[in-house]
Amino acid sequence: MIANFGFGALFITLLISIYGVVAAVYGVRKNAHEWIESARTAMLLTFPLLTLSSVSLIYLLVTGQYQVEYVALVSSKSMPIYLKVTALWGGQAGSLLFWAWLMAAFASAVTLRKWDRDRELLPWVIVVSLITLAFFLVMIIFFENPFELLWQSAAGITSSMFRPSGSLPYIPRDGNGLNPLLRHPGMIIHPPMLYLGFVSFVVPFAFAISALITGRTDDRWIRITRRWTLVAWLFLSLGLVLGSRWAYDVLGWGGYWAWDPVEIAAFMPWLSGTAFLHSVMIQEKRGMLKHWNMVLIILTYSLVIFGTFLTRSGVLSSVHAFAQSAIGPLFFVFIGVTFVTSLALLLHRWNELKGEGTMTSMLSREALFLLNNLLFMGILVICFWGVIFPLISELFTGQKVTVGPPFYQRATGPLFAGLLLLMGVAPLAAWRHSTAKTLGKAIWKPFLVSLLVLGVILFSGVRQPAAILGLWLSALVVLVTLYEFWRGANARHRKSGESLPLALWRLAGRNRRRYGGYIIHLGVVLMAIGIIGIEVFQSETQGTIPQGGEMRLGQYRMTYNSLAMWDTNDGRNVARAVVSVYKNDRYVGDLYPRRDYYYESQQPMTIPGVRSTVEDDFYVLLVDWQPISTQGATFKVFHNPLINWLWIGGWVFILGTMVAAWPDREKEPVRERSRTRMTSPKSSRATTV
Amino acid sequence: MKYTNWLPISLVLGLVLVFTGSAFAQDILPSDDEVNAIAKGIYCPVCENTPLDVCPTQVCAQWRELIREQLAMGWSEAQIRQYFVDQYGDRVLASPPARGLNWLVYILPPLAILSGALILFRTLRTWKKPLPAVDPGVVETNLEKDEYVARLESELRRR
């Protein structure tokens, strides 16, 4: 009953979405305002309707209605209630519904904004958003329906929405339960964040396409979507950071990022989105790069759909690809059609999108931002090619190949170093005009101090070139960024007599995007330090030791005290070891590495015992043990220096993004750039020097 | 061709290894660390994108034992790796061997980046205009006076 209701709500949402598209186009054609308003109402309705549908599925999961195939697949009686709720996105069909639900939330929210100044964009934003939503709904309803019921007939057990003739309802006694890998707090927030990041990039794309269709080729679409883009980027970044943390805590290989195709699938829209966030600033300030920004947002949208395709179609099988199905071709066609149509629209408006600005130096901020775009695109190309090459190889030669971490590390390493260097230099460059002299004048102080830091790095015994370069560049970025804060605050302090902290506060408050951006840079650098720590300095050892025996790794010593095994009431068998950890022979604590075996899914999970400090992590995995624990157990031990800076940096990064995206109190200046354009070149130059 | 020729030989070799290897087991066997150092560079032929040293499946544990026995026999890392390639194909390598179609993997990204750089450089050159002739004195004093404050304020105003 509830299943039918949820399905009905889905179906009505699809009809309403299609109606919205038709009404919007008709309204534009006939210049009929009421039709466009009707389309707007249709889009507004998608969210409440899909909420009904999603809540129905959650209800079915929580109440354990195992006649629903999806419920039987991803939940079981023994699961706690919060896992039953999160099982909504724990399988293929449910996660697609969840995607559509979040997409509808953004679509509905867009209709609520003030449209007075942008009336002409509204119908096309509706068309783009609802077509995307309708595509997902079609996939859910016709191919991956989470409300399908199980039926038993002479032929066996089948699933369908409506009762096949000659069959009876089939109600399993219990479900299979959620994939054990997904039973982790990180998995409760990681997928929603990632999906929110994915779906919210649809909004800037919808505005961009509307601008192309209506020929409103100024930077209005960028100004409207600036905050949407930042929010999308925030969620995507959060999703990536949480995913890394989940991998570190749950997958038990001692790392946070394995260059797995599915990780890369989420990383690619982030790369193009980051390039976009930087290059839109050039269009806002200087009226240049109009084509390029369109390309970037089209690319980001396509990569969002492509990322969903990679993870949901089963085209790659990897640790992440829990679900496989036959929806691949559909996705493929949709990506192709939207990409080609968008590019065709862009070509159609090509001449109207000519840039306005010029610049006087290859060291201007425009030039450096473009260099940043080149590096991000370079990393994107490497990622894209690395992900699809095994498919190409299989297609043409029948031979599967692996493109693994060594390839990505070697290829992207120099580009990441280049990005770090740019983060150190670009904030000091002026728009339009910077010479080696002005840039040198701005940078020499932080540069000198960074050389001191370099000395300290060398003195402390670091000899790996990659680490030396990475740490030195990180120091340079931190110094430049702090110097920028100080210079700004000090200038205000001298000019207006404000106290330094107040000056700093007001400065950051007056341009949150700029200073939020600097905080993001600081976060990135902290993350870089964590990454250098684990990538360059990680050490590991493995061995079998008897009870009371010990293992050594660097300054650490670990003794094996005991091992216990027991069954839990949620269907697990737990084997947990107790080990004591000593650093420089001083006792620092006990750790409890364990192996959970899930009876339902017959799947083992290795949960590490970790001692975590800002200096390093001591990370212990229980690999194997003898039935009689006195005979000994095998442990794998990792020493991960500086890894915590990755998570700390992640939080700073998120904080910076929130500062940048925080709504302004003052009204956004209207058509401000066109005003600057009207001023004489001489005066505009004076303001930009 | 090479693949089919090698298959029976390597299978026999593998079996010989398993049996002779166990005879050596009484002697000092290579440590887990030595095994993992090699397993790290070999990808599980069954589970995708998982290196052999961290793969939790039973079959991977057996492969690690095989590596241990091969090491005990005095095989080099290259020989062990070649054994796995002959048995299971190129997919056990962390990155594709540079031959045939695989060259594309290594050539295409640098080519794309270089052409991107070229396009970027050309675009920047077309944008670049010489500084308009301004009284150098004005610029100089402007720069020296409070160039930074002016720039900052103007940028803050313009946002």
mmCIF file of N, CA, C and O in Angstrom, chain B residues 68-134:
data_model
loop_
_atom_site.group_PDB
_atom_site.id
_atom_site.type_symbol
_atom_site.label_atom_id
_atom_site.label_comp_id
_atom_site.label_asym_id
_atom_site.label_seq_id
_atom_site.Cartn_x
_atom_site.Cartn_y
_atom_site.Cartn_z
ATOM 1 N N ARG B 68 55.636 -15.695 -1.195
ATOM 2 C CA ARG B 68 56.598 -16.051 -0.149
ATOM 3 C C ARG B 68 57.445 -17.256 -0.593
ATOM 4 O O ARG B 68 58.669 -17.258 -0.450
ATOM 5 N N GLU B 69 56.748 -18.226 -1.177
ATOM 6 C CA GLU B 69 57.485 -19.417 -1.606
ATOM 7 C C GLU B 69 58.417 -19.111 -2.771
ATOM 8 O O GLU B 69 59.536 -19.619 -2.843
ATOM 9 N N GLN B 70 57.943 -18.239 -3.667
ATOM 10 C CA GLN B 70 58.813 -17.857 -4.785
ATOM 11 C C GLN B 70 60.047 -17.124 -4.278
ATOM 12 O O GLN B 70 61.160 -17.343 -4.755
ATOM 13 N N LEU B 71 59.832 -16.278 -3.279
ATOM 14 C CA LEU B 71 60.976 -15.563 -2.690
ATOM 15 C C LEU B 71 61.946 -16.559 -2.045
ATOM 16 O O LEU B 71 63.158 -16.442 -2.178
ATOM 17 N N ALA B 72 61.364 -17.543 -1.370
ATOM 18 C CA ALA B 72 62.195 -18.544 -0.705
ATOM 19 C C ALA B 72 63.030 -19.316 -1.722
ATOM 20 O O ALA B 72 64.144 -19.749 -1.436
ATOM 21 N N MET B 73 62.455 -19.446 -2.932
ATOM 22 C CA MET B 73 63.189 -20.125 -4.002
ATOM 23 C C MET B 73 64.276 -19.241 -4.593
ATOM 24 O O MET B 73 64.988 -19.665 -5.502
ATOM 25 N N GLY B 74 64.301 -18.004 -4.162
ATOM 26 C CA GLY B 74 65.327 -17.094 -4.665
ATOM 27 C C GLY B 74 64.909 -16.323 -5.897
ATOM 28 O O GLY B 74 65.743 -15.769 -6.606
ATOM 29 N N TRP B 75 63.616 -16.282 -6.189
ATOM 30 C CA TRP B 75 63.157 -15.510 -7.351
ATOM 31 C C TRP B 75 63.335 -14.018 -7.080
ATOM 32 O O TRP B 75 63.169 -13.563 -5.952
ATOM 33 N N SER B 76 63.605 -13.294 -8.169
ATOM 34 C CA SER B 76 63.704 -11.841 -8.022
ATOM 35 C C SER B 76 62.310 -11.237 -8.141
ATOM 36 O O SER B 76 61.367 -11.905 -8.581
ATOM 37 N N GLU B 77 62.192 -9.951 -7.772
ATOM 38 C CA GLU B 77 60.900 -9.270 -7.863
ATOM 39 C C GLU B 77 60.387 -9.295 -9.302
ATOM 40 O O GLU B 77 59.208 -9.542 -9.542
ATOM 41 N N ALA B 78 61.311 -9.045 -10.242
ATOM 42 C CA ALA B 78 60.907 -9.002 -11.645
ATOM 43 C C ALA B 78 60.371 -10.358 -12.094
ATOM 44 O O ALA B 78 59.383 -10.436 -12.837
ATOM 45 N N GLN B 79 61.008 -11.434 -11.631
ATOM 46 C CA GLN B 79 60.561 -12.778 -12.020
ATOM 47 C C GLN B 79 59.170 -13.061 -11.473
ATOM 48 O O GLN B 79 58.314 -13.598 -12.177
ATOM 49 N N ILE B 80 58.950 -12.692 -10.212
ATOM 50 C CA ILE B 80 57.640 -12.936 -9.601
ATOM 51 C C ILE B 80 56.568 -12.156 -10.340
ATOM 52 O O ILE B 80 55.507 -12.671 -10.676
ATOM 53 N N ARG B 81 56.892 -10.901 -10.625
ATOM 54 C CA ARG B 81 55.926 -10.060 -11.319
ATOM 55 C C ARG B 81 55.600 -10.662 -12.689
ATOM 56 O O ARG B 81 54.454 -10.729 -13.098
ATOM 57 N N GLN B 82 56.646 -11.108 -13.384
ATOM 58 C CA GLN B 82 56.455 -11.694 -14.712
ATOM 59 C C GLN B 82 55.574 -12.944 -14.610
ATOM 60 O O GLN B 82 54.718 -13.176 -15.459
ATOM 61 N N TYR B 83 55.774 -13.702 -13.541
ATOM 62 C CA TYR B 83 54.962 -14.909 -13.337
ATOM 63 C C TYR B 83 53.473 -14.541 -13.278
ATOM 64 O O TYR B 83 52.639 -15.148 -13.939
ATOM 65 N N PHE B 84 53.178 -13.496 -12.500
ATOM 66 C CA PHE B 84 51.771 -13.092 -12.369
ATOM 67 C C PHE B 84 51.232 -12.535 -13.684
ATOM 68 O O PHE B 84 50.081 -12.783 -14.033
ATOM 69 N N VAL B 85 52.077 -11.792 -14.410
ATOM 70 C CA VAL B 85 51.626 -11.253 -15.697
ATOM 71 C C VAL B 85 51.327 -12.405 -16.654
ATOM 72 O O VAL B 85 50.298 -12.416 -17.340
ATOM 73 N N ASP B 86 52.219 -13.387 -16.690
ATOM 74 C CA ASP B 86 52.000 -14.523 -17.590
ATOM 75 C C ASP B 86 50.735 -15.281 -17.220
ATOM 76 O O ASP B 86 50.007 -15.760 -18.080
ATOM 77 N N GLN B 87 50.486 -15.399 -15.942
ATOM 78 C CA GLN B 87 49.319 -16.150 -15.496
ATOM 79 C C GLN B 87 48.021 -15.389 -15.734
ATOM 80 O O GLN B 87 47.035 -15.971 -16.154
ATOM 81 N N TYR B 88 48.015 -14.100 -15.384
ATOM 82 C CA TYR B 88 46.735 -13.382 -15.323
ATOM 83 C C TYR B 88 46.637 -12.180 -16.248
ATOM 84 O O TYR B 88 45.635 -11.474 -16.226
ATOM 85 N N GLY B 89 47.689 -11.909 -16.998
ATOM 86 C CA GLY B 89 47.616 -10.791 -17.929
ATOM 87 C C GLY B 89 48.133 -9.493 -17.326
ATOM 88 O O GLY B 89 48.460 -9.419 -16.143
ATOM 89 N N ASP B 90 48.153 -8.461 -18.177
ATOM 90 C CA ASP B 90 48.747 -7.175 -17.787
ATOM 91 C C ASP B 90 48.008 -6.486 -16.648
ATOM 92 O O ASP B 90 48.525 -5.585 -16.006
ATOM 93 N N ARG B 91 46.772 -6.892 -16.408
ATOM 94 C CA ARG B 91 45.975 -6.162 -15.411
ATOM 95 C C ARG B 91 46.533 -6.280 -14.000
ATOM 96 O O ARG B 91 46.135 -5.529 -13.115
ATOM 97 N N VAL B 92 47.454 -7.225 -13.771
ATOM 98 C CA VAL B 92 48.014 -7.321 -12.416
ATOM 99 C C VAL B 92 49.056 -6.227 -12.170
ATOM 100 O O VAL B 92 49.476 -6.020 -11.034
ATOM 101 N N LEU B 93 49.481 -5.548 -13.232
ATOM 102 C CA LEU B 93 50.469 -4.469 -13.043
ATOM 103 C C LEU B 93 49.767 -3.181 -12.618
ATOM 104 O O LEU B 93 48.649 -2.901 -13.054
ATOM 105 N N ALA B 94 50.451 -2.379 -11.779
ATOM 106 C CA ALA B 94 49.839 -1.154 -11.257
ATOM 107 C C ALA B 94 49.593 -0.128 -12.352
ATOM 108 O O ALA B 94 48.671 0.679 -12.270
ATOM 109 N N SER B 95 50.432 -0.141 -13.389
ATOM 110 C CA SER B 95 50.137 0.712 -14.544
ATOM 111 C C SER B 95 50.480 -0.088 -15.804
ATOM 112 O O SER B 95 51.339 -0.969 -15.769
ATOM 113 N N PRO B 96 49.802 0.222 -16.905
ATOM 114 C CA PRO B 96 49.958 -0.608 -18.095
ATOM 115 C C PRO B 96 51.394 -0.568 -18.615
ATOM 116 O O PRO B 96 52.024 0.486 -18.592
ATOM 117 N N PRO B 97 51.933 -1.712 -19.077
ATOM 118 C CA PRO B 97 53.280 -1.710 -19.661
ATOM 119 C C PRO B 97 53.273 -0.867 -20.935
ATOM 120 O O PRO B 97 52.302 -0.902 -21.693
ATOM 121 N N ALA B 98 54.339 -0.115 -21.142
ATOM 122 C CA ALA B 98 54.359 0.834 -22.258
ATOM 123 C C ALA B 98 54.613 0.120 -23.573
ATOM 124 O O ALA B 98 55.746 0.050 -24.053
ATOM 125 N N ARG B 99 53.576 -0.431 -24.149
ATOM 126 C CA ARG B 99 53.694 -1.017 -25.492
ATOM 127 C C ARG B 99 52.313 -1.029 -26.145
ATOM 128 O O ARG B 99 51.289 -1.032 -25.460
ATOM 129 N N GLY B 100 52.350 -1.015 -27.478
ATOM 130 C CA GLY B 100 51.102 -1.059 -28.246
ATOM 131 C C GLY B 100 50.167 0.088 -27.896
ATOM 132 O O GLY B 100 50.609 1.230 -27.718
ATOM 133 N N LEU B 101 48.900 -0.252 -27.773
ATOM 134 C CA LEU B 101 47.869 0.748 -27.485
ATOM 135 C C LEU B 101 48.140 1.477 -26.169
ATOM 136 O O LEU B 101 47.793 2.639 -25.999
ATOM 137 N N ASN B 102 48.801 0.778 -25.240
ATOM 138 C CA ASN B 102 49.048 1.356 -23.922
ATOM 139 C C ASN B 102 49.863 2.646 -23.961
ATOM 140 O O ASN B 102 49.811 3.434 -23.020
ATOM 141 N N TRP B 103 50.617 2.849 -25.043
ATOM 142 C CA TRP B 103 51.387 4.088 -25.141
ATOM 143 C C TRP B 103 50.489 5.299 -24.980
ATOM 144 O O TRP B 103 50.894 6.323 -24.449
ATOM 145 N N LEU B 104 49.263 5.138 -25.476
ATOM 146 C CA LEU B 104 48.312 6.255 -25.414
ATOM 147 C C LEU B 104 48.153 6.774 -23.993
ATOM 148 O O LEU B 104 47.987 7.967 -23.771
ATOM 149 N N VAL B 105 48.193 5.865 -23.029
ATOM 150 C CA VAL B 105 47.983 6.263 -21.649
ATOM 151 C C VAL B 105 49.034 7.277 -21.206
ATOM 152 O O VAL B 105 48.749 8.221 -20.480
ATOM 153 N N TYR B 106 50.228 7.096 -21.719
ATOM 154 C CA TYR B 106 51.315 7.968 -21.272
ATOM 155 C C TYR B 106 51.488 9.190 -22.158
ATOM 156 O O TYR B 106 52.000 10.205 -21.728
ATOM 157 N N ILE B 107 51.057 9.064 -23.409
ATOM 158 C CA ILE B 107 51.328 10.157 -24.354
ATOM 159 C C ILE B 107 50.216 11.199 -24.348
ATOM 160 O O ILE B 107 50.469 12.394 -24.401
ATOM 161 N N LEU B 108 48.973 10.727 -24.249
ATOM 162 C CA LEU B 108 47.861 11.661 -24.435
ATOM 163 C C LEU B 108 47.797 12.791 -23.402
ATOM 164 O O LEU B 108 47.676 13.958 -23.787
ATOM 165 N N PRO B 109 47.900 12.500 -22.100
ATOM 166 C CA PRO B 109 47.808 13.621 -21.153
ATOM 167 C C PRO B 109 48.868 14.707 -21.349
ATOM 168 O O PRO B 109 48.517 15.894 -21.411
ATOM 169 N N PRO B 110 50.160 14.348 -21.505
ATOM 170 C CA PRO B 110 51.131 15.422 -21.716
ATOM 171 C C PRO B 110 50.843 16.210 -22.986
ATOM 172 O O PRO B 110 50.957 17.438 -23.002
ATOM 173 N N LEU B 111 50.417 15.485 -24.054
ATOM 174 C CA LEU B 111 50.090 16.179 -25.303
ATOM 175 C C LEU B 111 48.959 17.165 -25.076
ATOM 176 O O LEU B 111 49.010 18.313 -25.519
ATOM 177 N N ALA B 112 47.925 16.713 -24.358
ATOM 178 C CA ALA B 112 46.765 17.580 -24.094
ATOM 179 C C ALA B 112 47.197 18.803 -23.291
ATOM 180 O O ALA B 112 46.791 19.929 -23.584
ATOM 181 N N ILE B 113 48.035 18.573 -22.291
ATOM 182 C CA ILE B 113 48.450 19.696 -21.445
ATOM 183 C C ILE B 113 49.322 20.668 -22.238
ATOM 184 O O ILE B 113 49.158 21.888 -22.146
ATOM 185 N N LEU B 114 50.221 20.114 -23.052
ATOM 186 C CA LEU B 114 51.079 20.988 -23.853
ATOM 187 C C LEU B 114 50.254 21.810 -24.831
ATOM 188 O O LEU B 114 50.483 23.013 -24.998
ATOM 189 N N SER B 115 49.268 21.164 -25.494
ATOM 190 C CA SER B 115 48.474 21.958 -26.430
ATOM 191 C C SER B 115 47.640 22.984 -25.678
ATOM 192 O O SER B 115 47.446 24.100 -26.167
ATOM 193 N N GLY B 116 47.184 22.614 -24.480
ATOM 194 C CA GLY B 116 46.477 23.587 -23.647
ATOM 195 C C GLY B 116 47.365 24.772 -23.335
ATOM 196 O O GLY B 116 46.941 25.931 -23.428
ATOM 197 N N ALA B 117 48.614 24.493 -23.004
ATOM 198 C CA ALA B 117 49.554 25.559 -22.665
ATOM 199 C C ALA B 117 49.776 26.463 -23.870
ATOM 200 O O ALA B 117 49.844 27.691 -23.753
ATOM 201 N N LEU B 118 49.857 25.834 -25.048
ATOM 202 C CA LEU B 118 50.085 26.605 -26.266
ATOM 203 C C LEU B 118 48.908 27.539 -26.537
ATOM 204 O O LEU B 118 49.082 28.733 -26.807
ATOM 205 N N ILE B 119 47.702 26.964 -26.425
ATOM 206 C CA ILE B 119 46.503 27.779 -26.648
ATOM 207 C C ILE B 119 46.464 28.929 -25.641
ATOM 208 O O ILE B 119 46.210 30.084 -25.993
ATOM 209 N N LEU B 120 46.783 28.614 -24.406
ATOM 210 C CA LEU B 120 46.767 29.632 -23.355
ATOM 211 C C LEU B 120 47.748 30.748 -23.681
ATOM 212 O O LEU B 120 47.429 31.940 -23.607
ATOM 213 N N PHE B 121 48.950 30.344 -24.082
ATOM 214 C CA PHE B 121 49.986 31.337 -24.368
ATOM 215 C C PHE B 121 49.554 32.253 -25.510
ATOM 216 O O PHE B 121 49.688 33.468 -25.440
ATOM 217 N N ARG B 122 48.975 31.642 -26.548
ATOM 218 C CA ARG B 122 48.534 32.444 -27.700
ATOM 219 C C ARG B 122 47.417 33.407 -27.301
ATOM 220 O O ARG B 122 47.402 34.560 -27.719
ATOM 221 N N THR B 123 46.484 32.903 -26.491
ATOM 222 C CA THR B 123 45.376 33.754 -26.057
ATOM 223 C C THR B 123 45.911 34.935 -25.265
ATOM 224 O O THR B 123 45.522 36.082 -25.495
ATOM 225 N N LEU B 124 46.810 34.645 -24.357
ATOM 226 C CA LEU B 124 47.347 35.717 -23.530
ATOM 227 C C LEU B 124 48.050 36.749 -24.404
ATOM 228 O O LEU B 124 47.966 37.944 -24.158
ATOM 229 N N ARG B 125 48.727 36.259 -25.451
ATOM 230 C CA ARG B 125 49.453 37.206 -26.306
ATOM 231 C C ARG B 125 48.492 38.122 -27.045
ATOM 232 O O ARG B 125 48.778 39.304 -27.229
ATOM 233 N N THR B 126 47.344 37.553 -27.461
ATOM 234 C CA THR B 126 46.408 38.425 -28.177
ATOM 235 C C THR B 126 45.783 39.447 -27.232
ATOM 236 O O THR B 126 45.380 40.518 -27.646
ATOM 237 N N TRP B 127 45.674 39.092 -25.968
ATOM 238 C CA TRP B 127 45.083 40.033 -25.009
ATOM 239 C C TRP B 127 46.053 41.116 -24.611
ATOM 240 O O TRP B 127 45.665 42.195 -24.215
ATOM 241 N N LYS B 128 47.314 40.762 -24.668
ATOM 242 C CA LYS B 128 48.295 41.661 -24.073
ATOM 243 C C LYS B 128 48.392 42.940 -24.897
ATOM 244 O O LYS B 128 48.625 42.897 -26.092
ATOM 245 N N LYS B 129 48.186 44.042 -24.235
ATOM 246 C CA LYS B 129 48.315 45.341 -24.898
ATOM 247 C C LYS B 129 49.378 46.118 -24.136
ATOM 248 O O LYS B 129 49.487 45.995 -22.914
ATOM 249 N N PRO B 130 50.140 46.932 -24.875
ATOM 250 C CA PRO B 130 51.151 47.710 -24.150
ATOM 251 C C PRO B 130 50.478 48.696 -23.202
ATOM 252 O O PRO B 130 49.343 49.111 -23.418
ATOM 253 N N LEU B 131 51.202 49.073 -22.184
ATOM 254 C CA LEU B 131 50.682 50.053 -21.227
ATOM 255 C C LEU B 131 50.384 51.349 -21.950
ATOM 256 O O LEU B 131 51.193 51.798 -22.758
ATOM 257 N N PRO B 132 49.226 51.959 -21.694
ATOM 258 C CA PRO B 132 48.988 53.263 -22.294
ATOM 259 C C PRO B 132 50.011 54.272 -21.765
ATOM 260 O O PRO B 132 50.459 54.152 -20.625
ATOM 261 N N ALA B 133 50.362 55.219 -22.620
ATOM 262 C CA ALA B 133 51.377 56.179 -22.195
ATOM 263 C C ALA B 133 50.793 57.094 -21.118
ATOM 264 O O ALA B 133 49.897 57.876 -21.355
ATOM 265 N N VAL B 134 51.291 56.922 -19.938
ATOM 266 C CA VAL B 134 50.844 57.749 -18.818
ATOM 267 C C VAL B 134 52.090 58.441 -18.299
ATOM 268 O O VAL B 134 53.188 57.903 -18.388
#
